[in-house]
PDB file of C-alpha atoms in Angstrom:
ATOM      1  CA  MET A   1       0.000   0.000   0.000  1.00 82.00           C
ATOM      2  CA  GLU A   2       1.399   3.407  -1.006  1.00 92.00           C
ATOM      3  CA  TYR A   3       0.526   5.756   1.849  1.00 97.00           C
ATOM      4  CA  LYS A   4       0.256   9.451   0.948  1.00 97.00           C
ATOM      5  CA  ILE A   5       0.370  11.817   3.896  1.00 98.00           C
ATOM      6  CA  LEU A   6      -0.080  15.581   4.161  1.00 98.00           C
ATOM      7  CA  ILE A   7       0.975  17.627   7.192  1.00 98.00           C
ATOM      8  CA  THR A   8      -1.045  20.834   7.471  1.00 98.00           C
ATOM      9  CA  ALA A   9       1.247  23.367   9.129  1.00 97.00           C
ATOM     10  CA  ARG A  10       1.453  27.112   9.692  1.00 96.00           C
ATOM     11  CA  LEU A  11       3.134  29.486  12.135  1.00 96.00           C
ATOM     12  CA  LYS A  12       0.093  31.550  12.986  1.00 90.00           C
ATOM     13  CA  SER A  13      -0.843  30.149  16.405  1.00 88.00           C
ATOM     14  CA  LYS A  14      -1.892  32.766  18.979  1.00 84.00           C
ATOM     15  CA  ARG A  15      -2.452  30.765  22.169  1.00 88.00           C
ATOM     16  CA  LEU A  16       1.080  29.343  22.057  1.00 93.00           C
ATOM     17  CA  LYS A  17       3.100  31.417  19.631  1.00 93.00           C
ATOM     18  CA  ASN A  18       5.162  29.495  17.071  1.00 94.00           C
ATOM     19  CA  LYS A  19       4.161  26.309  18.863  1.00 96.00           C
ATOM     20  CA  ILE A  20       5.284  23.816  16.229  1.00 97.00           C
ATOM     21  CA  ILE A  21       8.835  25.143  16.225  1.00 97.00           C
ATOM     22  CA  ARG A  22       9.098  24.991  20.015  1.00 97.00           C
ATOM     23  CA  LYS A  23      11.321  22.310  21.499  1.00 97.00           C
ATOM     24  CA  ILE A  24       9.595  19.028  22.287  1.00 97.00           C
ATOM     25  CA  ASN A  25      12.819  17.583  23.690  1.00 93.00           C
ATOM     26  CA  LYS A  26      16.438  18.704  23.941  1.00 89.00           C
ATOM     27  CA  ASN A  27      17.192  18.201  20.284  1.00 91.00           C
ATOM     28  CA  GLN A  28      13.975  18.618  18.292  1.00 96.00           C
ATOM     29  CA  THR A  29      11.125  20.973  17.635  1.00 98.00           C
ATOM     30  CA  ILE A  30       7.593  19.617  17.424  1.00 98.00           C
ATOM     31  CA  ILE A  31       7.531  19.719  13.624  1.00 98.00           C
ATOM     32  CA  GLU A  32      10.967  18.102  13.313  1.00 98.00           C
ATOM     33  CA  TYR A  33       9.853  15.343  15.667  1.00 98.00           C
ATOM     34  CA  ILE A  34       6.694  14.691  13.611  1.00 98.00           C
ATOM     35  CA  ILE A  35       8.578  14.645  10.313  1.00 98.00           C
ATOM     36  CA  LYS A  36      11.195  12.200  11.622  1.00 98.00           C
ATOM     37  CA  LYS A  37       8.454  10.011  13.063  1.00 98.00           C
ATOM     38  CA  LEU A  38       6.668   9.892   9.717  1.00 98.00           C
ATOM     39  CA  LYS A  39       9.898   9.212   7.837  1.00 98.00           C
ATOM     40  CA  LYS A  40      10.403   6.065   9.912  1.00 97.00           C
ATOM     41  CA  ASN A  41       7.080   4.736   8.623  1.00 96.00           C
ATOM     42  CA  PHE A  42       6.441   6.281   5.212  1.00 97.00           C
ATOM     43  CA  LYS A  43       8.485   7.017   2.101  1.00 96.00           C
ATOM     44  CA  ASN A  44       9.947  10.531   2.048  1.00 97.00           C
ATOM     45  CA  LYS A  45       8.455  11.230  -1.369  1.00 96.00           C
ATOM     46  CA  ASN A  46       4.948  10.585  -0.016  1.00 97.00           C
ATOM     47  CA  ILE A  47       5.210  12.994   2.926  1.00 98.00           C
ATOM     48  CA  ILE A  48       4.248  16.549   1.990  1.00 98.00           C
ATOM     49  CA  LEU A  49       4.078  19.508   4.353  1.00 98.00           C
ATOM     50  CA  ILE A  50       1.431  21.950   3.150  1.00 98.00           C
ATOM     51  CA  THR A  51       1.661  25.536   4.308  1.00 98.00           C
ATOM     52  CA  SER A  52       0.816  29.068   3.175  1.00 97.00           C
ATOM     53  CA  LYS A  53       2.642  31.538   0.960  1.00 97.00           C
ATOM     54  CA  ASN A  54       2.971  33.944   3.886  1.00 96.00           C
ATOM     55  CA  LYS A  55       6.532  34.939   4.749  1.00 97.00           C
ATOM     56  CA  GLN A  56       6.170  33.747   8.351  1.00 95.00           C
ATOM     57  CA  ASP A  57       5.951  30.182   7.038  1.00 97.00           C
ATOM     58  CA  ASP A  58       9.320  30.365   5.254  1.00 97.00           C
ATOM     59  CA  LYS A  59      10.845  28.701   8.333  1.00 97.00           C
ATOM     60  CA  LEU A  60       8.737  25.590   7.767  1.00 98.00           C
ATOM     61  CA  CYS A  61       9.933  25.260   4.184  1.00 98.00           C
ATOM     62  CA  LYS A  62      13.526  25.518   5.377  1.00 98.00           C
ATOM     63  CA  ILE A  63      12.912  22.687   7.853  1.00 98.00           C
ATOM     64  CA  CYS A  64      11.413  20.539   5.070  1.00 98.00           C
ATOM     65  CA  LYS A  65      14.560  21.014   2.989  1.00 98.00           C
ATOM     66  CA  GLN A  66      16.722  20.056   5.955  1.00 98.00           C
ATOM     67  CA  GLN A  67      14.593  16.958   6.560  1.00 97.00           C
ATOM     68  CA  ASN A  68      14.542  15.997   2.872  1.00 98.00           C
ATOM     69  CA  ILE A  69      10.768  16.046   2.447  1.00 98.00           C
ATOM     70  CA  LYS A  70       8.658  17.999  -0.010  1.00 98.00           C
ATOM     71  CA  PHE A  71       6.440  20.966   0.753  1.00 98.00           C
ATOM     72  CA  PHE A  72       3.666  22.860  -0.978  1.00 98.00           C
ATOM     73  CA  ARG A  73       2.637  26.476  -0.442  1.00 98.00           C
ATOM     74  CA  GLY A  74      -0.935  27.509  -1.132  1.00 97.00           C
ATOM     75  CA  SER A  75      -3.920  29.391   0.229  1.00 96.00           C
ATOM     76  CA  ALA A  76      -3.585  30.574   3.821  1.00 95.00           C
ATOM     77  CA  ILE A  77      -7.287  30.353   4.701  1.00 95.00           C
ATOM     78  CA  ASP A  78      -8.726  27.887   2.184  1.00 97.00           C
ATOM     79  CA  VAL A  79      -7.212  24.700   3.558  1.00 97.00           C
ATOM     80  CA  LEU A  80      -9.284  22.439   1.300  1.00 97.00           C
ATOM     81  CA  LYS A  81      -7.978  24.268  -1.756  1.00 97.00           C
ATOM     82  CA  ARG A  82      -4.444  23.912  -0.407  1.00 98.00           C
ATOM     83  CA  ILE A  83      -5.022  20.186   0.040  1.00 98.00           C
ATOM     84  CA  ASN A  84      -6.506  19.806  -3.441  1.00 98.00           C
ATOM     85  CA  ASP A  85      -3.789  21.850  -5.158  1.00 98.00           C
ATOM     86  CA  THR A  86      -1.124  19.757  -3.430  1.00 98.00           C
ATOM     87  CA  CYS A  87      -2.753  16.503  -4.502  1.00 98.00           C
ATOM     88  CA  GLN A  88      -3.155  17.676  -8.090  1.00 98.00           C
ATOM     89  CA  LYS A  89       0.536  18.560  -8.253  1.00 97.00           C
ATOM     90  CA  PHE A  90       1.711  15.262  -6.773  1.00 97.00           C
ATOM     91  CA  LYS A  91      -1.051  13.176  -8.385  1.00 97.00           C
ATOM     92  CA  PHE A  92      -2.426  11.785  -5.121  1.00 97.00           C
ATOM     93  CA  LYS A  93      -5.884  10.175  -5.250  1.00 98.00           C
ATOM     94  CA  ASN A  94      -6.353   9.270  -1.583  1.00 98.00           C
ATOM     95  CA  ILE A  95      -4.525  10.829   1.335  1.00 98.00           C
ATOM     96  CA  ILE A  96      -3.963  10.769   5.076  1.00 98.00           C
ATOM     97  CA  THR A  97      -4.079  14.267   6.523  1.00 98.00           C
ATOM     98  CA  ILE A  98      -2.733  15.317   9.912  1.00 98.00           C
ATOM     99  CA  THR A  99      -1.961  18.614  11.620  1.00 97.00           C
ATOM    100  CA  ALA A 100       1.454  19.684  12.851  1.00 97.00           C
ATOM    101  CA  ASP A 101       0.478  20.119  16.484  1.00 96.00           C
ATOM    102  CA  ASN A 102      -0.089  16.393  17.055  1.00 98.00           C
ATOM    103  CA  PRO A 103       3.310  14.835  17.840  1.00 98.00           C
ATOM    104  CA  LEU A 104       1.687  11.745  19.400  1.00 98.00           C
ATOM    105  CA  ILE A 105      -0.166  10.830  16.220  1.00 98.00           C
ATOM    106  CA  ASP A 106      -0.504   7.027  16.137  1.00 97.00           C
ATOM    107  CA  ILE A 107       1.044   5.544  13.000  1.00 97.00           C
ATOM    108  CA  LYS A 108      -0.592   2.121  13.299  1.00 95.00           C
ATOM    109  CA  ASN A 109      -4.002   3.766  13.464  1.00 95.00           C
ATOM    110  CA  LEU A 110      -3.232   5.939  10.429  1.00 96.00           C
ATOM    111  CA  LYS A 111      -2.296   2.917   8.359  1.00 97.00           C
ATOM    112  CA  MET A 112      -5.350   0.922   9.440  1.00 96.00           C
ATOM    113  CA  LEU A 113      -7.604   3.879   8.688  1.00 97.00           C
ATOM    114  CA  PHE A 114      -6.080   4.446   5.251  1.00 97.00           C
ATOM    115  CA  ASN A 115      -6.285   0.772   4.321  1.00 97.00           C
ATOM    116  CA  ASN A 116      -9.975   0.685   5.263  1.00 96.00           C
ATOM    117  CA  HIS A 117     -10.583   3.990   3.514  1.00 98.00           C
ATOM    118  CA  CYS A 118      -9.177   2.742   0.208  1.00 97.00           C
ATOM    119  CA  LYS A 119     -10.676  -0.743   0.486  1.00 97.00           C
ATOM    120  CA  ASN A 120     -14.189   0.662   1.010  1.00 96.00           C
ATOM    121  CA  ASN A 121     -13.783   3.477  -1.523  1.00 97.00           C
ATOM    122  CA  ASN A 122     -14.668   6.117   1.077  1.00 98.00           C
ATOM    123  CA  ASP A 123     -14.728   9.842   0.476  1.00 98.00           C
ATOM    124  CA  PHE A 124     -13.964  10.678   4.110  1.00 98.00           C
ATOM    125  CA  SER A 125     -12.767   8.427   6.943  1.00 98.00           C
ATOM    126  CA  GLU A 126     -12.177   9.261  10.583  1.00 97.00           C
ATOM    127  CA  SER A 127     -11.218   7.496  13.805  1.00 93.00           C
ATOM    128  CA  ILE A 128     -13.291   7.780  16.942  1.00 91.00           C
ATOM    129  CA  GLY A 129     -12.709   6.497  20.463  1.00 92.00           C
ATOM    130  CA  MET A 130      -9.149   7.851  20.571  1.00 94.00           C
ATOM    131  CA  PRO A 131      -7.617  10.845  22.384  1.00 95.00           C
ATOM    132  CA  VAL A 132      -7.435  14.157  20.544  1.00 95.00           C
ATOM    133  CA  GLY A 133      -3.992  14.399  18.976  1.00 96.00           C
ATOM    134  CA  THR A 134      -3.526  10.708  18.217  1.00 97.00           C
ATOM    135  CA  TYR A 135      -5.601  10.331  15.064  1.00 95.00           C
ATOM    136  CA  GLY A 136      -5.814  11.755  11.556  1.00 96.00           C
ATOM    137  CA  TYR A 137      -8.275  11.667   8.665  1.00 98.00           C
ATOM    138  CA  CYS A 138      -8.406  10.153   5.190  1.00 98.00           C
ATOM    139  CA  LEU A 139      -9.804  11.884   2.130  1.00 98.00           C
ATOM    140  CA  LYS A 140     -10.565  10.982  -1.444  1.00 98.00           C
ATOM    141  CA  VAL A 141      -9.164  13.828  -3.537  1.00 98.00           C
ATOM    142  CA  SER A 142     -12.017  13.765  -6.063  1.00 98.00           C
ATOM    143  CA  ALA A 143     -14.424  14.461  -3.173  1.00 98.00           C
ATOM    144  CA  VAL A 144     -12.337  17.458  -2.096  1.00 98.00           C
ATOM    145  CA  ASN A 145     -12.515  18.741  -5.659  1.00 96.00           C
ATOM    146  CA  LYS A 146     -16.325  18.438  -5.660  1.00 96.00           C
ATOM    147  CA  ILE A 147     -16.536  20.519  -2.476  1.00 96.00           C
ATOM    148  CA  LEU A 148     -14.370  23.248  -3.986  1.00 96.00           C
ATOM    149  CA  LYS A 149     -16.785  23.554  -6.903  1.00 94.00           C
ATOM    150  CA  THR A 150     -19.846  24.057  -4.701  1.00 92.00           C
ATOM    151  CA  LYS A 151     -18.740  25.661  -1.411  1.00 93.00           C
ATOM    152  CA  LYS A 152     -19.687  29.296  -0.814  1.00 91.00           C
ATOM    153  CA  ILE A 153     -17.064  30.275   1.742  1.00 92.00           C
ATOM    154  CA  LYS A 154     -13.315  30.713   1.381  1.00 93.00           C
ATOM    155  CA  ASP A 155     -12.313  29.938   4.952  1.00 94.00           C
ATOM    156  CA  THR A 156     -12.095  26.148   5.241  1.00 95.00           C
ATOM    157  CA  GLU A 157      -9.914  26.000   8.325  1.00 90.00           C
ATOM    158  CA  ILE A 158     -12.486  23.644   9.855  1.00 91.00           C
ATOM    159  CA  TRP A 159     -13.496  21.360   7.022  1.00 95.00           C
ATOM    160  CA  GLY A 160     -14.833  18.067   8.396  1.00 93.00           C
ATOM    161  CA  ASP A 161     -18.523  18.940   8.111  1.00 94.00           C
ATOM    162  CA  PHE A 162     -18.184  19.631   4.407  1.00 95.00           C
ATOM    163  CA  PHE A 163     -17.972  15.837   4.154  1.00 96.00           C
ATOM    164  CA  ARG A 164     -20.063  14.685   7.114  1.00 95.00           C
ATOM    165  CA  LYS A 165     -23.094  16.762   6.158  1.00 93.00           C
ATOM    166  CA  ASN A 166     -23.030  15.884   2.477  1.00 94.00           C
ATOM    167  CA  LYS A 167     -25.369  12.944   1.890  1.00 92.00           C
ATOM    168  CA  ASN A 168     -23.746  12.251  -1.473  1.00 94.00           C
ATOM    169  CA  PHE A 169     -20.440  11.329   0.140  1.00 97.00           C
ATOM    170  CA  ASN A 170     -19.445   7.976   1.548  1.00 97.00           C
ATOM    171  CA  CYS A 171     -18.218   8.876   5.040  1.00 98.00           C
ATOM    172  CA  LYS A 172     -17.148   6.267   7.598  1.00 96.00           C
ATOM    173  CA  LYS A 173     -16.227   6.318  11.266  1.00 95.00           C
ATOM    174  CA  PHE A 174     -13.915   3.652  12.616  1.00 92.00           C
ATOM    175  CA  PHE A 175     -14.340   3.076  16.337  1.00 90.00           C
ATOM    176  CA  PHE A 176     -11.270   1.956  18.264  1.00 83.00           C
ATOM    177  CA  LYS A 177     -12.806   0.564  21.438  1.00 79.00           C
ATOM    178  CA  ASN A 178      -9.489  -0.555  22.944  1.00 82.00           C
ATOM    179  CA  TYR A 179      -8.760   3.053  23.870  1.00 86.00           C
ATOM    180  CA  SER A 180     -12.122   4.089  25.261  1.00 84.00           C
ATOM    181  CA  ASP A 181     -10.604   4.469  28.760  1.00 91.00           C
ATOM    182  CA  ILE A 182      -8.316   7.238  27.540  1.00 94.00           C
ATOM    183  CA  LYS A 183     -10.411   8.736  24.745  1.00 92.00           C
ATOM    184  CA  ASP A 184     -10.957  11.970  26.698  1.00 93.00           C
ATOM    185  CA  LEU A 185      -7.259  12.667  27.190  1.00 96.00           C
ATOM    186  CA  ARG A 186      -5.937  15.791  25.523  1.00 96.00           C
ATOM    187  CA  LEU A 187      -2.760  14.949  23.565  1.00 97.00           C
ATOM    188  CA  THR A 188      -2.578  17.824  21.124  1.00 97.00           C
ATOM    189  CA  VAL A 189      -0.569  21.049  21.547  1.00 97.00           C
ATOM    190  CA  ASP A 190      -2.455  24.327  21.785  1.00 95.00           C
ATOM    191  CA  TYR A 191      -1.295  25.662  25.127  1.00 96.00           C
ATOM    192  CA  LYS A 192       1.848  25.628  27.263  1.00 96.00           C
ATOM    193  CA  LYS A 193       0.335  22.990  29.571  1.00 97.00           C
ATOM    194  CA  ASP A 194      -0.258  20.726  26.561  1.00 97.00           C
ATOM    195  CA  LEU A 195       3.400  20.972  25.632  1.00 97.00           C
ATOM    196  CA  LEU A 196       4.485  20.259  29.217  1.00 97.00           C
ATOM    197  CA  LEU A 197       2.410  17.069  29.209  1.00 98.00           C
ATOM    198  CA  ILE A 198       3.823  15.872  25.889  1.00 98.00           C
ATOM    199  CA  ARG A 199       7.359  16.469  27.145  1.00 97.00           C
ATOM    200  CA  LYS A 200       6.650  14.442  30.299  1.00 97.00           C
ATOM    201  CA  ILE A 201       5.182  11.574  28.284  1.00 98.00           C
ATOM    202  CA  LEU A 202       8.247  11.458  26.035  1.00 97.00           C
ATOM    203  CA  LYS A 203      10.571  11.592  29.017  1.00 96.00           C
ATOM    204  CA  ILE A 204       8.808   8.664  30.683  1.00 96.00           C
ATOM    205  CA  SER A 205       8.390   6.602  27.534  1.00 95.00           C
ATOM    206  CA  LYS A 206      10.969   3.949  26.687  1.00 91.00           C
ATOM    207  CA  ASN A 207       9.982   4.385  23.066  1.00 94.00           C
ATOM    208  CA  ASN A 208      11.213   7.562  21.317  1.00 95.00           C
ATOM    209  CA  TYR A 209       7.998   7.569  19.319  1.00 97.00           C
ATOM    210  CA  PRO A 210       5.382   6.192  21.729  1.00 97.00           C
ATOM    211  CA  THR A 211       2.349   4.492  20.233  1.00 96.00           C
ATOM    212  CA  ILE A 212      -1.120   4.819  21.687  1.00 95.00           C
ATOM    213  CA  ASP A 213      -0.518   1.445  23.367  1.00 95.00           C
ATOM    214  CA  ASN A 214       2.583   2.900  25.046  1.00 96.00           C
ATOM    215  CA  ILE A 215       0.595   5.956  26.117  1.00 97.00           C
ATOM    216  CA  TYR A 216      -2.129   3.761  27.558  1.00 95.00           C
ATOM    217  CA  LYS A 217       0.442   1.962  29.724  1.00 96.00           C
ATOM    218  CA  ILE A 218       1.925   5.294  30.827  1.00 97.00           C
ATOM    219  CA  TRP A 219      -1.571   6.479  31.763  1.00 96.00           C
ATOM    220  CA  ILE A 220      -2.130   3.395  33.930  1.00 95.00           C
ATOM    221  CA  LYS A 221       1.143   3.835  35.826  1.00 96.00           C
ATOM    222  CA  ASN A 222       1.444   7.643  35.839  1.00 95.00           C
ATOM    223  CA  ASN A 223      -2.150   8.837  35.827  1.00 93.00           C
ATOM    224  CA  ALA A 224      -1.342  12.036  37.715  1.00 95.00           C
ATOM    225  CA  ILE A 225       0.669  13.639  34.919  1.00 96.00           C
ATOM    226  CA  PHE A 226      -2.406  13.765  32.713  1.00 96.00           C
ATOM    227  CA  GLU A 227      -3.963  16.238  35.142  1.00 95.00           C
ATOM    228  CA  ILE A 228      -1.597  18.921  33.781  1.00 95.00           C
ATOM    229  CA  ASN A 229      -3.900  19.996  30.948  1.00 95.00           C
ATOM    230  CA  LYS A 230      -7.180  18.431  32.081  1.00 90.00           C
ATOM    231  CA  ASN A 231      -8.919  21.798  32.490  1.00 90.00           C
ATOM    232  CA  LEU A 232      -8.117  23.058  28.994  1.00 87.00           C
ATOM    233  CA  TYR A 233     -10.829  23.568  26.404  1.00 68.00           C
ATOM    234  CA  GLN A 234     -10.810  21.710  23.105  1.00 60.00           C
ATOM    235  CA  LYS A 235     -12.659  23.058  20.101  1.00 58.00           C
ATOM    236  CA  LYS A 236     -15.432  20.645  19.108  1.00 52.00           C
ATOM    237  CA  LYS A 237     -14.594  20.682  15.428  1.00 47.00           C
ATOM    238  CA  PHE A 238     -10.817  20.501  15.669  1.00 41.00           C
ATOM    239  CA  LEU A 239      -9.561  19.365  12.290  1.00 42.00           C
ATOM    240  CA  SER A 240      -7.081  21.749  10.763  1.00 40.00           C
ATOM    241  CA  TYR A 241      -5.273  25.048  10.983  1.00 33.00           C
TER     242      TYR A 241
END
């Protein structure tokens, strides 16, 4: 299976400024960590970082060059158009899409989701029953193109409902019941407390790139550390920058 994966990334965060280029450990920024993690599991040529043409995002393109992966620069606010333009350039038909503030994204889950997505010819596939920050989404590019032809707004920062609410699309949810005990954990990075938690998890983990199974075991033995960001608010429709 040829996995195609897009990382949506920009340096426009306000709650935690420049969050994805903050250090996640002594040697790496969040975005460098994510890229290296993906490179261990996917071919470099199939990993594309998609960002805007704004000057502030030049730093991300420089990192991509250093990490030997490709990047694409497109619309700042129309994320779906940026996704579609990227896929047209690289001739991708089905993709995995993740955001750059999710360093604990679970690779095994991404692969399972993508395999099911392609096997069932879905337009949109998503995981449920997992903590925020550990899952991604799968899209059929032709479905993205159909949305672009009919949508009436330019800002597609939050784009999931364009698929979910369209009865003409084949949308599937894949429930991962093994993680229901930890599904309410917050493992994304929006605030300083989020970053502190991620750093603690990585410090405790024996695996440099902990899987959701590793995180589950850490939660059982070190439950208290997950209180760090427990009071933080998560947007209900968190999908993209």
